[in-house]
PDB file of C-alpha atoms in Angstrom:
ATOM      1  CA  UNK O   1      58.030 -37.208  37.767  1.00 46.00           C
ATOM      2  CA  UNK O   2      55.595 -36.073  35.113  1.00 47.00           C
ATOM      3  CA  UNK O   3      52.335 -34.477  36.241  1.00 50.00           C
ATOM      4  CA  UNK O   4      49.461 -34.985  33.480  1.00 53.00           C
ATOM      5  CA  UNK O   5      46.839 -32.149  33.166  1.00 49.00           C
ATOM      6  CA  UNK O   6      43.540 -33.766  32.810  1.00 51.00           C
ATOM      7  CA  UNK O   7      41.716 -32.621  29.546  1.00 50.00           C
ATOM      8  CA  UNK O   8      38.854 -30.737  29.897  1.00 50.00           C
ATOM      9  CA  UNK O   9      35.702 -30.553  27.594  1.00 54.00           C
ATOM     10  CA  UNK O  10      33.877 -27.331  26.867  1.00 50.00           C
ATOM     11  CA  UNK O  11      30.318 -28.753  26.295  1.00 50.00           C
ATOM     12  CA  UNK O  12      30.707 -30.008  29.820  1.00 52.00           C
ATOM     13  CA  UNK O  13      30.732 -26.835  31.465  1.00 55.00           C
ATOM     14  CA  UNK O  14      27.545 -24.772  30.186  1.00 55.00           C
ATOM     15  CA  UNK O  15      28.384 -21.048  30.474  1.00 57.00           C
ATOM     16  CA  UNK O  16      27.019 -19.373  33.684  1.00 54.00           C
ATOM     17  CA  UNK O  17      24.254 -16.671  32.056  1.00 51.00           C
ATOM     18  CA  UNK O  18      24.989 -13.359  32.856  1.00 51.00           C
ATOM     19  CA  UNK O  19      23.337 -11.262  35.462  1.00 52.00           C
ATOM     20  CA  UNK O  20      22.122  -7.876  35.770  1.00 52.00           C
ATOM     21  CA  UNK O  21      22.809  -5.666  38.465  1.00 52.00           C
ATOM     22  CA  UNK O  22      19.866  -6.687  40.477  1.00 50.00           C
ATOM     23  CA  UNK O  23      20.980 -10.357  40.695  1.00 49.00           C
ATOM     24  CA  UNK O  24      18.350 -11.955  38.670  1.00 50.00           C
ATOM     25  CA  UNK O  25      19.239 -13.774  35.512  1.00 46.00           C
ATOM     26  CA  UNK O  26      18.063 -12.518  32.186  1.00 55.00           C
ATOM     27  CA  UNK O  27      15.887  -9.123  31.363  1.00 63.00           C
ATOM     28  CA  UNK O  28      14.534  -7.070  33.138  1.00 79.00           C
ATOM     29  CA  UNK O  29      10.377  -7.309  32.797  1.00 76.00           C
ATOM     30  CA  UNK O  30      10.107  -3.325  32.467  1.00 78.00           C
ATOM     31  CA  UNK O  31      13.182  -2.609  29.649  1.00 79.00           C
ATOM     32  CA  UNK O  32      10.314  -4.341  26.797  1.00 80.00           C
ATOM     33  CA  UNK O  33       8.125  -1.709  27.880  1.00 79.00           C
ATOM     34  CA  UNK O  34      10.453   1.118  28.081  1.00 81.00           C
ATOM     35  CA  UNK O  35      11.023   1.013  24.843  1.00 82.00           C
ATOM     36  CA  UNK O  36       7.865  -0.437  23.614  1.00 82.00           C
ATOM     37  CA  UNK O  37       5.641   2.537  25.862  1.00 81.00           C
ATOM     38  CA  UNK O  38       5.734   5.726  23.838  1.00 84.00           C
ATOM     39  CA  UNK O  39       4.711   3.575  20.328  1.00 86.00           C
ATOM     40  CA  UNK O  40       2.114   1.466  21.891  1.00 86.00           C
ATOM     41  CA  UNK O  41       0.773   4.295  23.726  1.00 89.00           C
ATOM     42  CA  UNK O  42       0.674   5.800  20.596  1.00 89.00           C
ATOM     43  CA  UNK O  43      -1.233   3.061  19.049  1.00 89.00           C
ATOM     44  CA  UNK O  44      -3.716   2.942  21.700  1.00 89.00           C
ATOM     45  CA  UNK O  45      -4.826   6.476  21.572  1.00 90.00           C
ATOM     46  CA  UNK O  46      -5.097   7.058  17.978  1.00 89.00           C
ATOM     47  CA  UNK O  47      -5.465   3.508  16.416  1.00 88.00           C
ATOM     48  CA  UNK O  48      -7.052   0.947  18.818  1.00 90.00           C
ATOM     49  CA  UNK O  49      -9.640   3.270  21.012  1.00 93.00           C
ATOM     50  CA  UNK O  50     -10.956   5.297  17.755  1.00 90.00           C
ATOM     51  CA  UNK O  51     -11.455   1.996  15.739  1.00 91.00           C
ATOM     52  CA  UNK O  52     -13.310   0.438  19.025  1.00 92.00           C
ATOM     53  CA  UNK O  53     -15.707   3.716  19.253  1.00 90.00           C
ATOM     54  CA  UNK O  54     -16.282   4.001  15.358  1.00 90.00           C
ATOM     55  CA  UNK O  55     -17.109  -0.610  15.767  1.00 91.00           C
ATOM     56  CA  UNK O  56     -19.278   0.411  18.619  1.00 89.00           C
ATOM     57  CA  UNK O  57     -20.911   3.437  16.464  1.00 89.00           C
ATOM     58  CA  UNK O  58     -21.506   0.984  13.828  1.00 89.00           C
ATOM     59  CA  UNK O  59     -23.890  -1.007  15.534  1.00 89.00           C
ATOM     60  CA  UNK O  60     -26.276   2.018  15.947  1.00 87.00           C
ATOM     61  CA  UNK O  61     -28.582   2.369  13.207  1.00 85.00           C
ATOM     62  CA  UNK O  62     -29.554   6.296  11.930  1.00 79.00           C
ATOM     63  CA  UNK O  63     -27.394   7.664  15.143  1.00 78.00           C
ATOM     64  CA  UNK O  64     -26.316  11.153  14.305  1.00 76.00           C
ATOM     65  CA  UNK O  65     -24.206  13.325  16.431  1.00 74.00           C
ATOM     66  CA  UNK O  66     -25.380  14.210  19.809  1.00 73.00           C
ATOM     67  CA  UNK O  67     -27.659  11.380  20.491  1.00 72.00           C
ATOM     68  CA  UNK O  68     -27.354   8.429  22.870  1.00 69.00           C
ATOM     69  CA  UNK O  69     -24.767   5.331  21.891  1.00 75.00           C
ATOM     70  CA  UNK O  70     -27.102   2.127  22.175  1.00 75.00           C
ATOM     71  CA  UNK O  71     -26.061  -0.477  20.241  1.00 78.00           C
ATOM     72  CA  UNK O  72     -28.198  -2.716  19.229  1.00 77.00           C
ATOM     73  CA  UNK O  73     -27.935  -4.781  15.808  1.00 80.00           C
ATOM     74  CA  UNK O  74     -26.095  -5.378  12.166  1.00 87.00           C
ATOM     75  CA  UNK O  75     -28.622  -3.150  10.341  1.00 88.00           C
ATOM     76  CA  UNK O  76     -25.931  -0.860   9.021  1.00 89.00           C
ATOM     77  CA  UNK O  77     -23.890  -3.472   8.137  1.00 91.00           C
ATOM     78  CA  UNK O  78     -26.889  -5.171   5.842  1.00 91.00           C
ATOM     79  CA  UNK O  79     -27.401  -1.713   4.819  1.00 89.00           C
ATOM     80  CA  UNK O  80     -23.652  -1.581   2.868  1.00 88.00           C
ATOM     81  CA  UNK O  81     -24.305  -4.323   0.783  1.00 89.00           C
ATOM     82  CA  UNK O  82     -28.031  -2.898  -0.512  1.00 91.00           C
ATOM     83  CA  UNK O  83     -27.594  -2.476  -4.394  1.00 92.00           C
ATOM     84  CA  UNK O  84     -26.560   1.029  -4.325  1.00 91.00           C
ATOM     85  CA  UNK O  85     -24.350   1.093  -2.111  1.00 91.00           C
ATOM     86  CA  UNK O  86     -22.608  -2.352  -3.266  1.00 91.00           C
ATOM     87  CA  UNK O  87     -22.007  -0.937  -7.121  1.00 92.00           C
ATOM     88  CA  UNK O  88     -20.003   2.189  -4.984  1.00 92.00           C
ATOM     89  CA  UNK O  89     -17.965  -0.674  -3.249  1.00 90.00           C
ATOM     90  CA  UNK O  90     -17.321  -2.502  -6.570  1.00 92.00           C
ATOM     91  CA  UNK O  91     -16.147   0.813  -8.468  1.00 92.00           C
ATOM     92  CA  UNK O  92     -13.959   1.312  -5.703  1.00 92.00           C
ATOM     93  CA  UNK O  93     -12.785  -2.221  -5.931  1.00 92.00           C
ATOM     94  CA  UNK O  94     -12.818  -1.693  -9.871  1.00 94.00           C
ATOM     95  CA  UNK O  95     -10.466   1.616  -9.514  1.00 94.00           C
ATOM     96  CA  UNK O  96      -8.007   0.160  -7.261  1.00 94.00           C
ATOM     97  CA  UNK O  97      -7.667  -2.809  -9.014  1.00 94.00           C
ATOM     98  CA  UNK O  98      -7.010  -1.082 -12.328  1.00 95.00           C
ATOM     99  CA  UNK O  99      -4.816   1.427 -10.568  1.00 95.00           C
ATOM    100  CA  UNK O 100      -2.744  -1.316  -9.678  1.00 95.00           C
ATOM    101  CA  UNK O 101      -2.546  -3.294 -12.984  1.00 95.00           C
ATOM    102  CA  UNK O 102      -1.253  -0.170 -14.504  1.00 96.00           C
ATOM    103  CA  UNK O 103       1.279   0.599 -12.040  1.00 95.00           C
ATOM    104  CA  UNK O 104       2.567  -3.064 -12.213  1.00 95.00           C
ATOM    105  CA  UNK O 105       2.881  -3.360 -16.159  1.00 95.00           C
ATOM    106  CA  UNK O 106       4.409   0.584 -16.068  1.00 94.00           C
ATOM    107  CA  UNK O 107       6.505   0.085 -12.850  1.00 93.00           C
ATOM    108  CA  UNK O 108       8.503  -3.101 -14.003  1.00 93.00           C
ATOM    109  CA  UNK O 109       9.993  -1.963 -16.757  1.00 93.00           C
ATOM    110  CA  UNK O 110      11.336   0.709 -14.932  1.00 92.00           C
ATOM    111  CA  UNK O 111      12.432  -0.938 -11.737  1.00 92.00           C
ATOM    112  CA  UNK O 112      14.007  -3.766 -13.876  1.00 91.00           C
ATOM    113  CA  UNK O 113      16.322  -1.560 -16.021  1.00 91.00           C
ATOM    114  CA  UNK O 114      16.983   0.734 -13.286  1.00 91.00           C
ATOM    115  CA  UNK O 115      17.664  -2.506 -11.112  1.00 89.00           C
ATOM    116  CA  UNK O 116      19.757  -4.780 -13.379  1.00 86.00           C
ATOM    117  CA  UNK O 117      20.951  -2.356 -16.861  1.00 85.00           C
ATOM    118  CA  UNK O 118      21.421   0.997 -15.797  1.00 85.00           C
ATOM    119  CA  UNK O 119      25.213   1.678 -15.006  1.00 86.00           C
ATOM    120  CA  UNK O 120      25.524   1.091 -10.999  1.00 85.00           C
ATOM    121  CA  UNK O 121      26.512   4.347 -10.525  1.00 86.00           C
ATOM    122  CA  UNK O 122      23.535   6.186 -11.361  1.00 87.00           C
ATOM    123  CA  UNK O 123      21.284   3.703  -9.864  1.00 86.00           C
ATOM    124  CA  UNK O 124      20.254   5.688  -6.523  1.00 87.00           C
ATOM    125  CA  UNK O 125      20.174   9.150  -8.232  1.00 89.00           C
ATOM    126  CA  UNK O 126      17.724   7.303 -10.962  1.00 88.00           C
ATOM    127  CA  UNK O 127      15.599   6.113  -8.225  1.00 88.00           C
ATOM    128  CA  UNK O 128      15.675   9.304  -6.546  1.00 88.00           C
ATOM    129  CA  UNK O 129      14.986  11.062  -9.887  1.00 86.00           C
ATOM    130  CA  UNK O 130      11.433   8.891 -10.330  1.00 84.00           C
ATOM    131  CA  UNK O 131      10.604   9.446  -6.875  1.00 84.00           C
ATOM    132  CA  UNK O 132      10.802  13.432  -7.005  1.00 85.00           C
ATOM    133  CA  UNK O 133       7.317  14.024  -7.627  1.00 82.00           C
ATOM    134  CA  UNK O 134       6.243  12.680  -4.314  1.00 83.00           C
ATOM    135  CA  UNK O 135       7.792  15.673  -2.554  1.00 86.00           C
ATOM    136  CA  UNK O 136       5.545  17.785  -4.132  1.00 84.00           C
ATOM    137  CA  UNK O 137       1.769  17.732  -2.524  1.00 85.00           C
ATOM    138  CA  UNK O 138      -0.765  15.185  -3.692  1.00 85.00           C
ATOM    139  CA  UNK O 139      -3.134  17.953  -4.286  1.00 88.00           C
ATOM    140  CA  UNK O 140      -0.902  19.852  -5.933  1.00 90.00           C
ATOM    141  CA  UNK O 141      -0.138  16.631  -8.363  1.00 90.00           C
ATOM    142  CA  UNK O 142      -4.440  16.121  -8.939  1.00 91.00           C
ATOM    143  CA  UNK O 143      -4.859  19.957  -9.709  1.00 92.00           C
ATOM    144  CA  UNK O 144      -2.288  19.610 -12.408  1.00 91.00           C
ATOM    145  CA  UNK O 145      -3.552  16.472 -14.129  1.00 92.00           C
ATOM    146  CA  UNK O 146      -6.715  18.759 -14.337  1.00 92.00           C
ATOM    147  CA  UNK O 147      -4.889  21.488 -15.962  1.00 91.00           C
ATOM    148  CA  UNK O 148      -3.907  18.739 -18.357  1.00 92.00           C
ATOM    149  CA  UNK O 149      -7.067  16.521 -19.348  1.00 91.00           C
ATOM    150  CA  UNK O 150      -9.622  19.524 -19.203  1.00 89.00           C
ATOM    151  CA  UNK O 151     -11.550  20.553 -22.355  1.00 86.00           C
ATOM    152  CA  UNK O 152      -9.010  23.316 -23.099  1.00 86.00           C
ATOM    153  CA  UNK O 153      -6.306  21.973 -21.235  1.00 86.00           C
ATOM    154  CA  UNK O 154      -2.848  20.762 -22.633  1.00 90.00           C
ATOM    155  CA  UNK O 155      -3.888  17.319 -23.612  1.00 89.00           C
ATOM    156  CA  UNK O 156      -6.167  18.422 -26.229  1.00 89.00           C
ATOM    157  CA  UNK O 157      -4.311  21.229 -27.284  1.00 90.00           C
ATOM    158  CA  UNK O 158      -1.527  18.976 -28.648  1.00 91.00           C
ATOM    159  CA  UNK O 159      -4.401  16.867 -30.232  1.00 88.00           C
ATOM    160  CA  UNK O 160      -5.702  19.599 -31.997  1.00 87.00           C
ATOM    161  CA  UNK O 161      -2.426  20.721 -33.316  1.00 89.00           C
ATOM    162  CA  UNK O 162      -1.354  17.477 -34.944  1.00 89.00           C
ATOM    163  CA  UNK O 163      -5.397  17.228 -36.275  1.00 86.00           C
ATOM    164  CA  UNK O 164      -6.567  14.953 -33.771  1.00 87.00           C
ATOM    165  CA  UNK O 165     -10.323  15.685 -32.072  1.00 88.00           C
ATOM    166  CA  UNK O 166     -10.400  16.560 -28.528  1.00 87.00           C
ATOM    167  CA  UNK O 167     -11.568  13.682 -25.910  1.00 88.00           C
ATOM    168  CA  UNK O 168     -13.496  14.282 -22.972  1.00 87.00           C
ATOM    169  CA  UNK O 169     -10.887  12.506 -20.299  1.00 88.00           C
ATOM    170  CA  UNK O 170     -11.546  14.349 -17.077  1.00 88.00           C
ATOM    171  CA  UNK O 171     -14.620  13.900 -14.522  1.00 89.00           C
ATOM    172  CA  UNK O 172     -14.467  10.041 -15.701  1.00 89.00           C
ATOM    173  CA  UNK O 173     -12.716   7.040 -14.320  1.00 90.00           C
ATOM    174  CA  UNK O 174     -10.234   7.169 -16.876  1.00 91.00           C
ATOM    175  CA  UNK O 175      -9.122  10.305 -15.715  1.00 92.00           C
ATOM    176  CA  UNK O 176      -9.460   9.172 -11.806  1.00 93.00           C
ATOM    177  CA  UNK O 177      -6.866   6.050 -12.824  1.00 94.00           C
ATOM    178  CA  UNK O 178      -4.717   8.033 -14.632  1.00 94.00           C
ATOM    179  CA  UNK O 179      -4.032  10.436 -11.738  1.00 93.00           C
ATOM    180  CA  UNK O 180      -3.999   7.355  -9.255  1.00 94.00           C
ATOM    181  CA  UNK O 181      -1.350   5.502 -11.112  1.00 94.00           C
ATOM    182  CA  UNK O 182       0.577   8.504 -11.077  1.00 93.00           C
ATOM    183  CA  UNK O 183       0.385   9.020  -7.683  1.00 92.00           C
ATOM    184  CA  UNK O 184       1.250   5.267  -6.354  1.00 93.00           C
ATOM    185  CA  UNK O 185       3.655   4.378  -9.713  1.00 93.00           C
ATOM    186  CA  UNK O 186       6.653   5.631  -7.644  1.00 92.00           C
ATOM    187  CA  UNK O 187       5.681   3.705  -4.257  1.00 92.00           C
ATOM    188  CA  UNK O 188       5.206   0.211  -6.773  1.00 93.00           C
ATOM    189  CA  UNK O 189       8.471   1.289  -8.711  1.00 93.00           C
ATOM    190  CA  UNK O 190      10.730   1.250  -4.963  1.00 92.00           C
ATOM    191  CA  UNK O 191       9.244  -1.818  -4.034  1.00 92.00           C
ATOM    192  CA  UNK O 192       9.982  -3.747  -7.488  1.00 93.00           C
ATOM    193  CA  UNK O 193      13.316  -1.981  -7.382  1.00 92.00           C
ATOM    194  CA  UNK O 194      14.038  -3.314  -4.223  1.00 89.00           C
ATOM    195  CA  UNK O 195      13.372  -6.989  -4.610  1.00 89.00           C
ATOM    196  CA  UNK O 196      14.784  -6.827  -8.104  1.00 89.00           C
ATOM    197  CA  UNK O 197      18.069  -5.670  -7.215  1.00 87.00           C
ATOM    198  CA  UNK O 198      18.713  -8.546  -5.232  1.00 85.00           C
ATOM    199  CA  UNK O 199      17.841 -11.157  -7.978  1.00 83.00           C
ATOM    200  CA  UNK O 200      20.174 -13.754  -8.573  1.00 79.00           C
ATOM    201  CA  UNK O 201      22.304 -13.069 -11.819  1.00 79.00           C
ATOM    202  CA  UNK O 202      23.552 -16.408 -11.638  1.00 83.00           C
ATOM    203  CA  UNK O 203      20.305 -17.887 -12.529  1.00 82.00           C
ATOM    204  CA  UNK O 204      19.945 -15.416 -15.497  1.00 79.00           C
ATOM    205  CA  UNK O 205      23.632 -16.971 -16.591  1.00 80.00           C
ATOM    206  CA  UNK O 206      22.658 -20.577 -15.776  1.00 85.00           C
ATOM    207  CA  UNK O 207      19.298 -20.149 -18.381  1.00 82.00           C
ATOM    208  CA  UNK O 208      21.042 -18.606 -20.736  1.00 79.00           C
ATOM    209  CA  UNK O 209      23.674 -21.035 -20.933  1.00 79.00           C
ATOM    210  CA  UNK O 210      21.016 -24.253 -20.595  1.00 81.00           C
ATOM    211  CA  UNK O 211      19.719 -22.451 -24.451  1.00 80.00           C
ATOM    212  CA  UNK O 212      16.553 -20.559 -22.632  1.00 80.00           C
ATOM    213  CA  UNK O 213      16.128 -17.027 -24.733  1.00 83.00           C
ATOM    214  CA  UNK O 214      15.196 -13.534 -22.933  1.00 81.00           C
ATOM    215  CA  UNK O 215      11.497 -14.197 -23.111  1.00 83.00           C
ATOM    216  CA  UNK O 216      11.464 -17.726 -21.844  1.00 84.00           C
ATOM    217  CA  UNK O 217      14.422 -15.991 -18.964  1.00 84.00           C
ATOM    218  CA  UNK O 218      12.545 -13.678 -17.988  1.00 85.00           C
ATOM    219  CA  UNK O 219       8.999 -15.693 -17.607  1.00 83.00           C
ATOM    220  CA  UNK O 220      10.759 -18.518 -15.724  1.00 85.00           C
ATOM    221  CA  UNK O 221      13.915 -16.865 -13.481  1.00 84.00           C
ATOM    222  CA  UNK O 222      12.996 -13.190 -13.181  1.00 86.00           C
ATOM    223  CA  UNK O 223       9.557 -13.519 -12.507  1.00 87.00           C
ATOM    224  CA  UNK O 224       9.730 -16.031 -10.018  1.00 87.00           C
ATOM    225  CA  UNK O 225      12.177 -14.215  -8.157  1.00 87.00           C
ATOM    226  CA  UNK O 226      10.440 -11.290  -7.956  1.00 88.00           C
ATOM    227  CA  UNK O 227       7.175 -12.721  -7.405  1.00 88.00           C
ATOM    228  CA  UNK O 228       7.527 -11.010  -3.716  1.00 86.00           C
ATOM    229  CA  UNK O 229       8.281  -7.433  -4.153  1.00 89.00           C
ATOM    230  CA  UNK O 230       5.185  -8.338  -7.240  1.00 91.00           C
ATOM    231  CA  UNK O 231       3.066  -8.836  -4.601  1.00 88.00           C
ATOM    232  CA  UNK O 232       4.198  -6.324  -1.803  1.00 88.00           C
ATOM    233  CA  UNK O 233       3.809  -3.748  -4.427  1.00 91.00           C
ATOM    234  CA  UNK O 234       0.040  -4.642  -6.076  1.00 91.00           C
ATOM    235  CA  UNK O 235      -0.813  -4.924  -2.193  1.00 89.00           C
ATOM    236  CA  UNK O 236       0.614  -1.460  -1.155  1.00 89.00           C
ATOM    237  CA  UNK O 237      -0.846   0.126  -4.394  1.00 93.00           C
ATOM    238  CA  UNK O 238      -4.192  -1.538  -3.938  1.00 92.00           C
ATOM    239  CA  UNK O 239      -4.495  -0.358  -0.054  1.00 89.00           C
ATOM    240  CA  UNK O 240      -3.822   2.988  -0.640  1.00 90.00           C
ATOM    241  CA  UNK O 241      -5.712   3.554  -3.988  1.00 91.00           C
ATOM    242  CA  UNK O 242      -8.727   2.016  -2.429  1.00 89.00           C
ATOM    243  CA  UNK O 243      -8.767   4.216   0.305  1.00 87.00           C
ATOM    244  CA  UNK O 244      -7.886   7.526  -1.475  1.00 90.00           C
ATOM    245  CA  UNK O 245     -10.189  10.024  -1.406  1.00 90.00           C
ATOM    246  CA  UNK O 246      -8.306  13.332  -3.481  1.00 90.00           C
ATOM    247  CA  UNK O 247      -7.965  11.892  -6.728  1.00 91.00           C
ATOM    248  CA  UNK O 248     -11.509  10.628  -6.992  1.00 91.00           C
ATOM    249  CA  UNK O 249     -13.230  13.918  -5.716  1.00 89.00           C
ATOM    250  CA  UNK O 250     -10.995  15.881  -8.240  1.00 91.00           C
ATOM    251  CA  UNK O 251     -10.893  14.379 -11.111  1.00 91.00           C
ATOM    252  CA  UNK O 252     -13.988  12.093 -10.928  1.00 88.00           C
ATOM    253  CA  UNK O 253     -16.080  15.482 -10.536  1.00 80.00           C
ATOM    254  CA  UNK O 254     -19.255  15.577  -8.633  1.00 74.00           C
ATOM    255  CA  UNK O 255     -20.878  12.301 -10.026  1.00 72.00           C
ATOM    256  CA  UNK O 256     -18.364  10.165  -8.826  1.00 79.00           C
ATOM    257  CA  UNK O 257     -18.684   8.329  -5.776  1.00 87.00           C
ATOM    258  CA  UNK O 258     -16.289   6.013  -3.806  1.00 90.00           C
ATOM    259  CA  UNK O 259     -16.224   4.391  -0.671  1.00 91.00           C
ATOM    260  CA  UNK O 260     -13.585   7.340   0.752  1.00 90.00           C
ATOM    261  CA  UNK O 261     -16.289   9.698  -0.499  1.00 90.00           C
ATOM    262  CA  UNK O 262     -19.104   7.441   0.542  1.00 90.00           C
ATOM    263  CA  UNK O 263     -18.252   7.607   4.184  1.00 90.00           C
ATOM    264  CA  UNK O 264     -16.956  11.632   4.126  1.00 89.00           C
ATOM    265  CA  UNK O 265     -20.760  12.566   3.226  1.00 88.00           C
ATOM    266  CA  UNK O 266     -21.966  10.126   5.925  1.00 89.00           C
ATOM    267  CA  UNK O 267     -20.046  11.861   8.574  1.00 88.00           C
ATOM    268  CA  UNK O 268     -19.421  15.395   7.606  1.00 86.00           C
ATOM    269  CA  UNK O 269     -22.179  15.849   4.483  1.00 79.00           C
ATOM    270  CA  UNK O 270     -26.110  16.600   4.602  1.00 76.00           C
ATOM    271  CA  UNK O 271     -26.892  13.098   5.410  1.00 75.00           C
ATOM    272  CA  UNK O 272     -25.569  12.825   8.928  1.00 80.00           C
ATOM    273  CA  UNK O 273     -25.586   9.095   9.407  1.00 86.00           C
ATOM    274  CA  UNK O 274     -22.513   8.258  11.678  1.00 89.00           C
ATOM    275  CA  UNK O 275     -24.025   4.513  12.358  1.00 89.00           C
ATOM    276  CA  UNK O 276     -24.063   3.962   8.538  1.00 91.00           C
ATOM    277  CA  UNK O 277     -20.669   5.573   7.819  1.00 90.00           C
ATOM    278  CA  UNK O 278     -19.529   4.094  10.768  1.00 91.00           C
ATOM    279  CA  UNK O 279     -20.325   0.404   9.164  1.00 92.00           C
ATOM    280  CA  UNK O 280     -18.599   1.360   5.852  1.00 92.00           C
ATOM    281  CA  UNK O 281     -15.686   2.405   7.948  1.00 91.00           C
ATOM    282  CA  UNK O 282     -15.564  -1.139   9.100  1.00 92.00           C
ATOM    283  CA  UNK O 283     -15.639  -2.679   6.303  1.00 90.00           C
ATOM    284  CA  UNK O 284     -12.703  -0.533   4.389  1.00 88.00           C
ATOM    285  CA  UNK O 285     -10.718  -1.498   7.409  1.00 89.00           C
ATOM    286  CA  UNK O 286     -11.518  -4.791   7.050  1.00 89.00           C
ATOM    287  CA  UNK O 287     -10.766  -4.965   3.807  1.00 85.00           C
ATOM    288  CA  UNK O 288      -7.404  -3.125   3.860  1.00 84.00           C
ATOM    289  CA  UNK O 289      -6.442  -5.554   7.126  1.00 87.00           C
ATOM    290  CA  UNK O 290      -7.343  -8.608   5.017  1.00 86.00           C
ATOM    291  CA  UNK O 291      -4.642  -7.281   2.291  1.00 79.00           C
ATOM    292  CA  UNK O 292      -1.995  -6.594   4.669  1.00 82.00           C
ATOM    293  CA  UNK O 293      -2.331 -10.298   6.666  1.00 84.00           C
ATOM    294  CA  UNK O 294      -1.861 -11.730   2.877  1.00 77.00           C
ATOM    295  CA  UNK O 295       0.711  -8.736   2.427  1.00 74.00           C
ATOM    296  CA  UNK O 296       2.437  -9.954   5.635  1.00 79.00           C
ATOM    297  CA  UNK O 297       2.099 -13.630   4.138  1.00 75.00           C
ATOM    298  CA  UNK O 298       3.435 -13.238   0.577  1.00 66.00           C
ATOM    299  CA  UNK O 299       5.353 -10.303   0.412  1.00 58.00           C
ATOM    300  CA  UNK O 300       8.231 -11.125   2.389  1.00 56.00           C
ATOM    301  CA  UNK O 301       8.265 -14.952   1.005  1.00 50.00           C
ATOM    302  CA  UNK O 302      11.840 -16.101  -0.429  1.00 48.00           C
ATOM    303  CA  UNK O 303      11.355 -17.413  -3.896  1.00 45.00           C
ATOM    304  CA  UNK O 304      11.723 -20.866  -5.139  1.00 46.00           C
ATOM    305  CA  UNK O 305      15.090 -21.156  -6.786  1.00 45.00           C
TER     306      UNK O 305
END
């Protein structure tokens, strides 16, 4: 006599979740924290309390250090946006931005041949060749672009030897972009390097093939591809170039004024105004948290293909 096995079906018989040691199924509620502590902690102490006390500062008009905290109204906020200091905010605004248009028309060239025609071999000592300035100190960087674009400095001695008149480059914003660009081209070249080198050559084949030539390739495959690391790039250079505070000081000489420099003399200059200072405080952060949400929105988008 033949004995038939009955069949058995797998979706029938869910598998039992594990459990722990403690016999409850699933995590345990403190292992998030445990490894979440130490960097929220972190956070707390020297991102989320000082931004609440410099908010709460902000709402005290013509408070200076060692007085009473009494909030009690917007004043330094309507203050920011009084003619003089709303031409500061717009050349900061005006220096960022052209910071970052120069970094993106110099930067892709660069990250697309290092990405896509240098020889693959040389590719990570290339990038690591653009990027060796930045282990050198910022300061160090500004104090040498002043040793170039002064009066006497190497710029216009090259000038005059091939019969050219000197220019007067340094302590203007010319010389305040040029030593921002060269500060941030590196960070904008990484992040078009990145997002370039995983671009889809078979899209660059496909157009090619289909009769498109290099201009109309590049306008309509490579750009849209990249259109990401385009904007995670303008975004990162913009953020930090319109907080910087070094090159501006340096090489915009004492006439220059920024937001970064702006707030410094509110806090630590003659004028003592922490409530003022405070408010512009708010509003850089505001500013720099609106361009990381759209950072966060548009920089890690997959392209269209």
């Amino acid at each position: 006599m033949s004995t038939q096995i009955p069949s058995v079906n797998p979706s029938s018989n869910p598998p039992v979740p594990a459990k722990n040691p403690s016999g409850k199924v699933g995590q345990r509620w403190w292992e998030p924290l445990l490894l979440l502590g130490p960097s929220g902690l972190w956070l707390l102490l020297l991102l989320v309390l000082p931004t609440l006390v410099i908010f709460e500062l902000s709402l005290v008009p013509g408070i200076k250090p060692g007085q009473v905290v009494n909030p009690s109204g917007i004043e330094n906020y309507i203050q920011a946006f009084q003619p003089v200091y709303l031409r500061v905010i717009l050349r900061s605004l005006f220096l960022a931005f052209g910071t970052t248009v120069i970094c993106l028309l110099l930067g892709f060239p660069v990250a697309y041949w290092i990405a896509l025609l240098s020889p693959k071999r040389w590719r990570n000592l290339l990038v690591v060749a653009f990027v060796l300035p930045l282990w050198t100190s910022s300061l160090l960087r500004t104090y040498a672009w002043i040793t170039i674009l002064r009066r006497s400095g190497v710029l216009n001695t090259i000038l005059g030897n091939i019969g050219i008149p000197p220019v007067d480059i340094l302590y203007t914003d010319t010389a305040v972009i040029i030593g921002m660009s060269y500060g941030l081209l590196p960070y904008m070249v990484l992040i078009l390097y990145a997002s370039l080198e995983k671009l889809d050559r078979r899209l660059l084949e496909a157009a090619a093939d289909l009769g498109a030539n290099p201009v109309q390739t590049f306008l309509k495959v490579t750009i849209p591809q990249s259109l990401p690391g385009i904007a995670a790039g303008s975004l990162l250079v913009f953020i930090t170039g319109l907080g910087d505070f070094v090159d501006p000081e340096l090489l915009g000489g004492a006439s220059s004024m920024t937001v970064s420099r702006l707030i410094y003399n509110q806090f630590l200059g003659a004028t003592q105004n922490w409530g003022f200072g405070s408010a512009l405080s708010m509003l850089l952060i505001m500013a720099v948290s609106i361009a990381i949400a759209l950072l966060i929105r548009y920089g890690e988008a997959t392209p269209q293909r």
